[in-house]
XYZ file of C-alpha atoms in Angstrom:
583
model
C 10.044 43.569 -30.443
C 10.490 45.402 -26.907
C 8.621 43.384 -24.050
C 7.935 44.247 -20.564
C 9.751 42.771 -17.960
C 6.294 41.563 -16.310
C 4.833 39.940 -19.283
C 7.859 37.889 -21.075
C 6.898 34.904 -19.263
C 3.502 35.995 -18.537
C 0.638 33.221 -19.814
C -2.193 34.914 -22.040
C -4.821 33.286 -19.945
C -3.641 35.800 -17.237
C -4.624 38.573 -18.634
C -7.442 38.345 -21.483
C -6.771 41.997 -22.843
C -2.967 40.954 -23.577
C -2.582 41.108 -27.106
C -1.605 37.199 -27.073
C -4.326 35.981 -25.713
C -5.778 35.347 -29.467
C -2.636 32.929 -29.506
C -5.030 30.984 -27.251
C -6.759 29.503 -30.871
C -3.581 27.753 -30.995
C -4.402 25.271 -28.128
C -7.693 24.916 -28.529
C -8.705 21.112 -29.288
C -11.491 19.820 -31.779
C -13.133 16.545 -30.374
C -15.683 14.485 -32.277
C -17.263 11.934 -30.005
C -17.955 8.995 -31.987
C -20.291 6.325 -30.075
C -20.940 2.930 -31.526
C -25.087 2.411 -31.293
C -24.937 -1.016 -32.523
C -27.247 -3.767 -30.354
C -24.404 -5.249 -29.206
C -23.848 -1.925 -26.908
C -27.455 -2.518 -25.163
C -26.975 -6.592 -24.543
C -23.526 -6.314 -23.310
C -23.594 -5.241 -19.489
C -20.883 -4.652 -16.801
C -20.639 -3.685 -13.368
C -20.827 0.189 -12.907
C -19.239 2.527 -9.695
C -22.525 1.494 -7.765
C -21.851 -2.287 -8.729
C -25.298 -2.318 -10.279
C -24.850 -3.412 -13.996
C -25.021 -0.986 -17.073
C -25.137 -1.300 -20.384
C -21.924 -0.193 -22.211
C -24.048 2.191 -24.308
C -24.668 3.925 -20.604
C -20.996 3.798 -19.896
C -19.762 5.815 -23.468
C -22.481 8.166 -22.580
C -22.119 8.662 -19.257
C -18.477 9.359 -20.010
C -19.242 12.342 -22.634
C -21.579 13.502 -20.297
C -18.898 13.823 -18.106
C -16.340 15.264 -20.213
C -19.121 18.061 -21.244
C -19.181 19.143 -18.169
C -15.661 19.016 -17.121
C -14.439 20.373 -20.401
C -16.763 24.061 -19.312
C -14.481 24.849 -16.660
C -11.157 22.834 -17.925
C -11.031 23.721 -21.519
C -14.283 26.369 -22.125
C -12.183 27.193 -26.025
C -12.542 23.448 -26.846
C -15.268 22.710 -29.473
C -17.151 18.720 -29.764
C -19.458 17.095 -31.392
C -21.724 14.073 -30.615
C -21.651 11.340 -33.673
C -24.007 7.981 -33.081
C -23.163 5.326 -35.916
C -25.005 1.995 -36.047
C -28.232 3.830 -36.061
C -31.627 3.512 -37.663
C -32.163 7.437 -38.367
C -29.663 9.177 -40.093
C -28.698 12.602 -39.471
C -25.750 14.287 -41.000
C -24.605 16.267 -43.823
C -23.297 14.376 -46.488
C -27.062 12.118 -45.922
C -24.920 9.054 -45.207
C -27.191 5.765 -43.428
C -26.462 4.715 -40.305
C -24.955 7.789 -38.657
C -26.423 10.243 -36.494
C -24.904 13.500 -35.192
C -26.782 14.648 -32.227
C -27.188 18.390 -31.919
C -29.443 21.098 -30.015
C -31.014 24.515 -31.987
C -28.633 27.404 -31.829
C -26.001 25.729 -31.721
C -22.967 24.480 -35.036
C -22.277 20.844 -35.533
C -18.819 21.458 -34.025
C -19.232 24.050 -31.542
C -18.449 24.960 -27.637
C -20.540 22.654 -25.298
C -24.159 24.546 -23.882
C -26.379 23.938 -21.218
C -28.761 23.212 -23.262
C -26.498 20.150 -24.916
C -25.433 18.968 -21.641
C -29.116 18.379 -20.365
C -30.883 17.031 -23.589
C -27.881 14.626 -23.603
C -28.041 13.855 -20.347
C -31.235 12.251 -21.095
C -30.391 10.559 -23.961
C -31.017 7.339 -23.240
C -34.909 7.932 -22.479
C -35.394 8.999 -26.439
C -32.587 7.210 -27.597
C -34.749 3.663 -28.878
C -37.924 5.855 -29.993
C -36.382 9.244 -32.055
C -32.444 7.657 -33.277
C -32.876 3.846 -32.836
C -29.936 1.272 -33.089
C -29.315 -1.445 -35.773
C -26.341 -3.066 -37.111
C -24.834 -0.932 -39.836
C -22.404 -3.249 -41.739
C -24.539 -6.738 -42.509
C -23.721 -9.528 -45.417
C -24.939 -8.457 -49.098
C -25.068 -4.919 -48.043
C -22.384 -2.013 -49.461
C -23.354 -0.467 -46.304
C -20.634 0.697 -43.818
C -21.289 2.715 -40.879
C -17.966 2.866 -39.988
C -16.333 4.251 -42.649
C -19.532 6.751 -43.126
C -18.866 7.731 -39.346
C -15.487 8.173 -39.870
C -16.293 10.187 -42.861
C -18.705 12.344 -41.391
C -16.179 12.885 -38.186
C -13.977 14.294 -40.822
C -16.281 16.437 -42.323
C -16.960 18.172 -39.073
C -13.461 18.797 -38.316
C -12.698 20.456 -41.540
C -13.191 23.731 -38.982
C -9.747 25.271 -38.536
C -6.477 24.243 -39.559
C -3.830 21.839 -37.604
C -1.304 24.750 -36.778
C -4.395 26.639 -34.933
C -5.924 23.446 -33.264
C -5.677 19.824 -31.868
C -7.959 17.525 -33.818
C -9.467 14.099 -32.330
C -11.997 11.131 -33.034
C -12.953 9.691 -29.757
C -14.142 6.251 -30.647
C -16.511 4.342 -28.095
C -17.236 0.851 -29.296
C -17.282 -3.167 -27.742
C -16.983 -4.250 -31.058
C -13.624 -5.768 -31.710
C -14.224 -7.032 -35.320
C -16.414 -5.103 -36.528
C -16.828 -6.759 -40.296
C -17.024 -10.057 -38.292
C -20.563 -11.221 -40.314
C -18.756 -10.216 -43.957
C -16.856 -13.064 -45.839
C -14.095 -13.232 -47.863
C -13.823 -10.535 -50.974
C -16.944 -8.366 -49.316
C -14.431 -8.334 -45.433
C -11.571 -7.430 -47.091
C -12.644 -4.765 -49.375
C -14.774 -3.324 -46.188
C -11.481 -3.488 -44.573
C -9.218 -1.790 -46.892
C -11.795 0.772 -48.136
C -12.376 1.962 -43.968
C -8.321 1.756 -42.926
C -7.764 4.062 -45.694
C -10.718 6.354 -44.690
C -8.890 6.897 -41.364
C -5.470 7.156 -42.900
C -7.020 9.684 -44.633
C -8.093 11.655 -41.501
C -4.942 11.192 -39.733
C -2.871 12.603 -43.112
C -4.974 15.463 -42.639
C -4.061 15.823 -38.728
C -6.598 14.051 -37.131
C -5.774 11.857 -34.278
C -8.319 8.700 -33.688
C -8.177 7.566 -30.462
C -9.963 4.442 -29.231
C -11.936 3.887 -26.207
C -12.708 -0.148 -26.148
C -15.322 -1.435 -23.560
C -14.663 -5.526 -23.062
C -17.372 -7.707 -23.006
C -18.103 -10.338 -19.601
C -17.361 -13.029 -21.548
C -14.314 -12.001 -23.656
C -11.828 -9.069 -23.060
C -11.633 -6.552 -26.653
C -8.879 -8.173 -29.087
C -7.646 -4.268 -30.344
C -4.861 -7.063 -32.573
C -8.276 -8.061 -35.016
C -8.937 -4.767 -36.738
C -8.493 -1.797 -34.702
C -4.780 -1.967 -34.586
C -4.257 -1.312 -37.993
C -6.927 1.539 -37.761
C -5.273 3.410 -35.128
C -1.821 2.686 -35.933
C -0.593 0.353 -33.264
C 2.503 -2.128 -33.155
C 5.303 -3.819 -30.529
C 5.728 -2.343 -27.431
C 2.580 0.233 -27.524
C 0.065 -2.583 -28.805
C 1.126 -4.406 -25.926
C 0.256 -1.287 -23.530
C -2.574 0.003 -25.184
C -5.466 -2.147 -23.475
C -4.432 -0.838 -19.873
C -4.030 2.472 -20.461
C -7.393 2.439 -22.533
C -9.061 1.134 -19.891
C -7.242 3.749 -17.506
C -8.166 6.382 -19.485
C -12.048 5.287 -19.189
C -12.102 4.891 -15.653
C -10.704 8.834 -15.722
C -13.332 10.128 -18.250
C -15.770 8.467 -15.646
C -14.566 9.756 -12.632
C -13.401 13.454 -13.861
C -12.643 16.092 -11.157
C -14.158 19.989 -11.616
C -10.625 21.310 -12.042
C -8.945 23.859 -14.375
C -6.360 22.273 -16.928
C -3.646 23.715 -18.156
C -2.586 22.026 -21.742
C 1.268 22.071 -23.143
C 1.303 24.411 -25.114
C 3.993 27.536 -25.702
C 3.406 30.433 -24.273
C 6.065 32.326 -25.816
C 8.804 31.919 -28.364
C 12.118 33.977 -27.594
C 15.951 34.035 -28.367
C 18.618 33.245 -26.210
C 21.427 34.800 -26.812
C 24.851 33.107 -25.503
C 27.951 34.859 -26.162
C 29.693 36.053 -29.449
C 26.521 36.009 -31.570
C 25.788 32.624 -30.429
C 21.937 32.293 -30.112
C 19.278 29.860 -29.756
C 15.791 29.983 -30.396
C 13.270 28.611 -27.087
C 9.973 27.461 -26.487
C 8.523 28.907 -22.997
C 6.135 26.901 -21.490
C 3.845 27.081 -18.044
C 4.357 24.150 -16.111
C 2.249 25.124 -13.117
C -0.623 27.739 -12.762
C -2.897 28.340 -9.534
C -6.564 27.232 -10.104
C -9.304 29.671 -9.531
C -12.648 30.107 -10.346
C -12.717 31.680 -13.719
C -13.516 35.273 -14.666
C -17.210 36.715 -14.753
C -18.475 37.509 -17.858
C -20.948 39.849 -18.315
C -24.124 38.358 -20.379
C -26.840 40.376 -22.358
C -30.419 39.506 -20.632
C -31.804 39.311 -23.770
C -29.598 37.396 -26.257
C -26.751 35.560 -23.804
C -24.184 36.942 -25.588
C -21.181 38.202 -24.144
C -20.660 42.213 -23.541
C -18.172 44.291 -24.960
C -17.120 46.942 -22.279
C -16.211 50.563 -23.403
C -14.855 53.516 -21.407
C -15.043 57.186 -21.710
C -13.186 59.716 -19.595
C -16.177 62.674 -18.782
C -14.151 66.314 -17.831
C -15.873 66.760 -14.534
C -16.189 70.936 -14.757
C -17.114 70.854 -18.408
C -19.239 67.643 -18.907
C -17.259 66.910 -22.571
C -15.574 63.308 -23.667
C -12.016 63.684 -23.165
C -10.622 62.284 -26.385
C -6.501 62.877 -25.748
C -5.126 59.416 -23.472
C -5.248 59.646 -19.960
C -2.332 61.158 -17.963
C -0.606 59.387 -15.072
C 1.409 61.672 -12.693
C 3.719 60.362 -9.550
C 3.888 63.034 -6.429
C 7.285 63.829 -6.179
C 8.654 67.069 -3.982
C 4.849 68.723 -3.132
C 4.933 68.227 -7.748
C 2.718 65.821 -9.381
C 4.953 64.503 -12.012
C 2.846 63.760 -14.928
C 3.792 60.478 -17.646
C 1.929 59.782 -20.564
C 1.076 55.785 -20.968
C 3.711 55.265 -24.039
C 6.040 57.138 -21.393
C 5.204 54.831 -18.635
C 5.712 51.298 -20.985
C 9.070 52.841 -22.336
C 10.251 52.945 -18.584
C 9.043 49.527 -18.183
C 11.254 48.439 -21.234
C 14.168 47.276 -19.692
C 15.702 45.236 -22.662
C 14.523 44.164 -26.256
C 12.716 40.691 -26.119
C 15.772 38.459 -25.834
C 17.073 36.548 -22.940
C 21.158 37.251 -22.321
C 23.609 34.978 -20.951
C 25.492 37.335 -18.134
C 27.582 35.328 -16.133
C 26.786 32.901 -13.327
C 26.596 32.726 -9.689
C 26.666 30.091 -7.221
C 23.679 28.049 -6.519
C 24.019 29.146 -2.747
C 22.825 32.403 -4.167
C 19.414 30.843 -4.917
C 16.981 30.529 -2.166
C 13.736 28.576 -2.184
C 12.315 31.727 -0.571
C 13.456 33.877 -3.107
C 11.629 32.353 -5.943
C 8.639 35.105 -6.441
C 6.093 32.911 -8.970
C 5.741 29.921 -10.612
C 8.677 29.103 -13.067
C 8.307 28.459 -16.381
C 10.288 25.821 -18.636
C 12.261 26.705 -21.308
C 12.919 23.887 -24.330
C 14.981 24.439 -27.777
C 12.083 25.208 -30.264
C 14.103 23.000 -33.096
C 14.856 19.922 -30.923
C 12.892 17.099 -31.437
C 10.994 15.321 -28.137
C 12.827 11.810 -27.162
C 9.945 9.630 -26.059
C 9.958 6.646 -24.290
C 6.930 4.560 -23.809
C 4.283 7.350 -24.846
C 6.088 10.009 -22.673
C 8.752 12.351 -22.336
C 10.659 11.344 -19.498
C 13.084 13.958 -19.335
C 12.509 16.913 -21.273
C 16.191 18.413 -22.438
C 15.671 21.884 -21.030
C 16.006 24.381 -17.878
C 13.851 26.175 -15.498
C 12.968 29.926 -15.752
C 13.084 30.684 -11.479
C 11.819 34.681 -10.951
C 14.389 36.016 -8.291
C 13.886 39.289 -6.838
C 16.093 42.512 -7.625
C 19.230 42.538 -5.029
C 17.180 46.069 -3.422
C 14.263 43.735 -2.918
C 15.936 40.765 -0.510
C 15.527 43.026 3.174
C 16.341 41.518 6.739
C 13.931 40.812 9.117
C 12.153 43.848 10.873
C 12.235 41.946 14.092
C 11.317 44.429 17.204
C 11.878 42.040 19.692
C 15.506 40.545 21.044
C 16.625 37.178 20.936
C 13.914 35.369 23.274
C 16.337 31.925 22.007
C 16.884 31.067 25.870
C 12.975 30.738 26.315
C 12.466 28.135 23.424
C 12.928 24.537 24.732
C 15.103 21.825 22.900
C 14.422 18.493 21.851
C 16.479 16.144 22.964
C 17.561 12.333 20.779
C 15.110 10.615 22.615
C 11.848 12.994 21.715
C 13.964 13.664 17.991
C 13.630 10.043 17.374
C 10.189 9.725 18.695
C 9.386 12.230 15.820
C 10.634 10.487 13.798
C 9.044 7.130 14.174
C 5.616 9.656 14.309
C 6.009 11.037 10.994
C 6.966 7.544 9.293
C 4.226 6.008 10.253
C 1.565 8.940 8.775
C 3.628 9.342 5.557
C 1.843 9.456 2.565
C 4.111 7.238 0.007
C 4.146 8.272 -3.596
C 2.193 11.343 -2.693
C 1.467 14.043 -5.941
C -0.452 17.277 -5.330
C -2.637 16.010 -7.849
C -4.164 13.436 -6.468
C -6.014 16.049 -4.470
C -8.481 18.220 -5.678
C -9.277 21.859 -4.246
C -12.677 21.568 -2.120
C -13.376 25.133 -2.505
C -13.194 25.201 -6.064
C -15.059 21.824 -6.158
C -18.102 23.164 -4.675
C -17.851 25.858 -6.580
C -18.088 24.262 -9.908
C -20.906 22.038 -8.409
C -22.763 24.917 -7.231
C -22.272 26.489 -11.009
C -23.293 23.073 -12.587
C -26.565 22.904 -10.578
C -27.322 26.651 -11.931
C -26.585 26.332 -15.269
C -28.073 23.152 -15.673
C -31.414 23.926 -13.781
C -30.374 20.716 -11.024
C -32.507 20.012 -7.851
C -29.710 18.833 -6.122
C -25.774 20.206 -6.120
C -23.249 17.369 -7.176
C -21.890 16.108 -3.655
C -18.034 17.392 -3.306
C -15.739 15.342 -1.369
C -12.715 16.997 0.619
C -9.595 15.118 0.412
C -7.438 17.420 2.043
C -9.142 16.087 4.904
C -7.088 14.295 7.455
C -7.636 10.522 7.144
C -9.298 9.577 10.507
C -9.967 6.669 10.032
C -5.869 5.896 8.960
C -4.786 7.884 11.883
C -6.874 5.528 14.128
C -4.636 2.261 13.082
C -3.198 0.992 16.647
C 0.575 1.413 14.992
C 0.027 5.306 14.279
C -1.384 5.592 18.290
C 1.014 3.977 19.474
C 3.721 6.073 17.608
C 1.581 9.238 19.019
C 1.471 8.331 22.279
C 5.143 7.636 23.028
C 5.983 11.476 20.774
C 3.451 12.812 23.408
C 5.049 10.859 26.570
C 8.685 11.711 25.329
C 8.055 15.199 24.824
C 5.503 15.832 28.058
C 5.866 13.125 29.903
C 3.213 10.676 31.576
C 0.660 12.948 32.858
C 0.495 14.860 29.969
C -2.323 17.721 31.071
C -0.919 18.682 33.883
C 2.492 19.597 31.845
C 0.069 21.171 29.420
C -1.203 23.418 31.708
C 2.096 24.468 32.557
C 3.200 25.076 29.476
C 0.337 27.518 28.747
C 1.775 29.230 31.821
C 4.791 29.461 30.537
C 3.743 30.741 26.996
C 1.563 33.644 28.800
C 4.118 34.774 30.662
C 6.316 34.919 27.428
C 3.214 36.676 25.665
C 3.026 39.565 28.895
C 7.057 39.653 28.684
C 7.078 40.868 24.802
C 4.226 42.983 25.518
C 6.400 44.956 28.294
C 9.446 45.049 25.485
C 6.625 46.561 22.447
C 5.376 49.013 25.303
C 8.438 50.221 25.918
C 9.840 50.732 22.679
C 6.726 51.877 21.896
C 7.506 55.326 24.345
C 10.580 56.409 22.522
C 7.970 57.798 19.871
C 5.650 60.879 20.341
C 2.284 59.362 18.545
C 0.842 62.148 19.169
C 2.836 64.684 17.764
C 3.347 62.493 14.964
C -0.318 62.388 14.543
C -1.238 65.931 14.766
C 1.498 66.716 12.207
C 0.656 64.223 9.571
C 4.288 62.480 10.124
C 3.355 58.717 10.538
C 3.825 58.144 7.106
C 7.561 58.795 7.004
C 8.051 56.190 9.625
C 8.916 52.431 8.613
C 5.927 49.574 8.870
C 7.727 47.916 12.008
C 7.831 51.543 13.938
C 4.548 51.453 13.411
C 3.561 47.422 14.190
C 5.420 48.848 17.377
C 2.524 50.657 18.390
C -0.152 48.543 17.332
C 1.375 45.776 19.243
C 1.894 47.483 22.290
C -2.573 48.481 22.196
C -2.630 44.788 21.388
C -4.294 46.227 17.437
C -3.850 44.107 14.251
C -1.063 44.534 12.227
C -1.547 42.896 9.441
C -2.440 45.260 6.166
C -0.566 47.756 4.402
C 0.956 51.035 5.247
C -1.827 53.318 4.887
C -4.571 50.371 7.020
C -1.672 50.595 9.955
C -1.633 54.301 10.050
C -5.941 54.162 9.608
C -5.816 52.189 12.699
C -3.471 54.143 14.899
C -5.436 57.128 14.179
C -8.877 55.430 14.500
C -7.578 54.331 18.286
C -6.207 57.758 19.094
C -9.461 59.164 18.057
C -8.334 61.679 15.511
């Protein structure tokens, strides 16, 4: 298979036409939400993010509310559904008691979250007690189970797709640590062993059952009582498994409006060494830039997304050109014409392999040089070392895009060395830095502890839309510098003595000089731009259509010297000189 240089690396959600983007079914995820309705999740109360106290049914909901939302602009391929058990009505497929799958018309069992879904669940709670109702499920002299029917019916729905196409889950809300707790004897151990095979059943078929435990005020959830043995959990990871539950809930509650990016390979591809050595890798994107997704274009009448079509029209005849398109390149006063399987053959600049060529000093590699994100390549038939839940690190390299040799240019500087004007710091204001800078430094910082504010209110703005909202979710930006931090009399007095060192006690009076100083610098590389600016004719140049065969910095040279903008391309800098000269 022959690839293009620009797309070997390239992710499918870059470009939607790419004929890998269908690869995208691969990482989508399957997520039953499974919420225990049992009385026990109305008495029990804690303290919620406003300290007022909520019932932990509240909490589980609030949370999938949450993740409905964030999961439309994080993961819009992911498909859920909503599963009550402990519940008077029953609603579900196989006509099992005590479970409820809540649903919306128009819409599968097991489908991509709506609007409409997100508000009717949003509210709920209000119709909760009078249309679905809540009762205890498993009680003595019954062969009732709800669990093992939810579990069941959780299965059922993600029968959809197959585990090399998709990621299946049971999210499993529940305060319930034991829950065959009222059962004795023969009648709790049967219940037992009948609903720990159920889910060994579901997770031999690829289903991953996660649990989400909410701990009572009087007694934290005991996972060791049943659900350890349902989930799978011994040693070392029992022993971690209630904090990073209840990490994991305070992060479902308190979800930011953000595009993610799940592991998944983008590309498979051979690496071939030397003397028919070769390996097979796994390409991965590590880090994409978040931005609002694409429009798609709706039908007013049934919501459904458009297909576009084009058609070439001759303009002198009026007929529908059938034969491809032709793309030409002027060349010599000649339009040199290419046909499109012309133009991707040109593009082909090697089969689809990656080949060892030699190796260079790491000197050669500048951070400046690198042209995109990277992307990590892994051996696709080495196994992951773990350790504690995670891969630590992964044994493989980064893929760094460097520029072609004819592509790394000097500077196009116009003006001479102006190193003279530029004052030094001395130790004393280098140290006073120093002590500046350590006292505002943000320790363990991670660019993901901050969220874009654009792209926050822009979700929030979407969400209020779609969802018919009075008001728009309130964004907070935390790129914003911390005032209140910057305030603390350690951090002032580390400012003041930087200022002091650097302008001395009476600081405004030095400012003013230095603005001086930094106009007169301005009006001295004015007088060099104007000057260099003479050795051209513009006007000639002008009236004979020549400014395009002169480089962007001859032509910055002018625009400088008329004090114009120079920032755009080639043709916007020749648009400009010609707009000023009035031709």
């Amino acid at each position: 298979m022959d690839l293009d240089p620009e797309d070997v690396f390239k992710d499918e959600e870059d470009d939607l036409d790419n004929e890998f983007f269908q690869q995208s079914e691969s990482s989508k995820e399957y997520v039953v939400y499974l919420v225990d309705a049992s009385p026990k999740m109305f008495n029990t109360t804690c303290a919620g993010n406003d300290q007022k106290d909520e019932t932990h049914f509240h909490t589980a909901v609030s949370c999938v509310a949450g993740s409905l939302k964030t999961q439309i602009i994080s993961r819009s391929y992911d498909e859920v559904a909503i599963c009550f058990f402990n519940t008077r009505e029953k609603k579900n497929l196989q006509d099992l008691n005590g479970v409820f799958v809540f649903n919306v018309a128009e819409r599968e069992h097991l489908d991509r979250p709506t609007a409409r879904l997100i508000k009717e669940f949003d509210c709920i709670e209000e119709s909760f007690m009078r249309e679905i109702g809540s009762q205890y499920g498993i009680v003595p002299g019954s062969r009732e189970n709800s669990l093992y029917s939810a579990l069941w019916v959780a299965q059922a729905l993600l029968r959809k797709g197959s585990i090399k196409t998709a990621d299946k889950r049971i999210l499993l809300f529940t305060n319930e640590d034991d829950p065959f707790g009222s059962l004795q004897d023969a009648a709790k151990k049967d219940m037992t062993r009948t609903t720990l095979q159920r889910a060994k059943d579901a997770q031999d078929l690829g289903i991953s059952i996660e649990l989400l435990p909410l701990s009572r005020p009087d007694s934290e959830f005991n996972v060791s009582t049943f659900y350890a043995d349902l989930i799978g959990l011994d040693g070392e990871d029992l022993a971690q498994f209630m904090p990073s539950a209840s990490q994991k809930l305070e992060d479902m509650k308190d979800q930011l409006r953000k595009r993610m990016f799940t592991k998944r390979v983008v590309r498979r591809i051979e690496f071939q060494i030397a003397n028919g050595l070769s390996i097979e890798l796994n390409t991965y994107a590590l880090i994409r830039p978040t931005v609002p997704g694409a429009i798609t274009w709706l039908d007013s009448v049934t919501n459904h997304p458009l297909k576009t079509e084009r058609s070439l029209i001759c303009e002198d005849t009026g007929a529908l050109i059938q034969e491809p398109p032709k793309l030409f390149q002027p060349y010599r006063n000649e339009n040199v014409k290419f046909l499109p399987v012309e133009i991707a053959e040109i593009k082909r600049i090697s089969p689809g392999k990656l080949r060892l060529l030699g190796f260079k000093p790491l000197s050669c590699l500048k951070d400046y040089y690198n042209l995109r994100p990277s992307t990590f390549v892994y051996p696709s038939d080495q196994d992951e070392i773990t350790s504690a839940g995670a891969q630590m690190e992964p044994p493989g390299m980064h893929m760094i895009y460097l520029p072609y040799a004819d592509d790394i240019r000097d500077d196009e500087e116009i003006f001479p060395d102006t190193e003279e004007d530029a004052p030094r710091a001395d130790e004393d204001q280098i140290q006073k830095a120093a002590a500046l800078i350590k006292r505002i430094y943000v320790k363990d910082f991670s660019a993901f502890q901050f969220a874009n504010p654009a792209l926050q209110r822009h979700y929030a703005v979407l969400q209020a839309l779609a969802l018919a909202e009075d008001d728009i979710p309130e964004t907070i930006d935390e790129t914003a510098p911390d005032e209140e931090g910057l305030t603390r009399p350690a951090v002032v007095r580390a400012a003041e003595a930087f200022k002091h060192s650097v302008y001395g006690d009476s600081y405004d009076e030095e400012s003013d000089m230095g603005k001086e100083k930094m106009s007169e610098a301005s009006r001295k590389r004015k007088a060099i731009a104007e000057n260099a600016a003479k050795d051209y004719d513009w006007g000639n140049l002008a009236d004979k259509g020549q400014l395009k065969n002169l480089t962007v910095g001859d032509l910055k040279v002018y625009l400088n010297a008329h004090n114009l903008t120079v920032s755009g391309k080639k043709e916007a800098l020749i648009s400009r000189i010609l707009t000023h000269m009035g031709k």
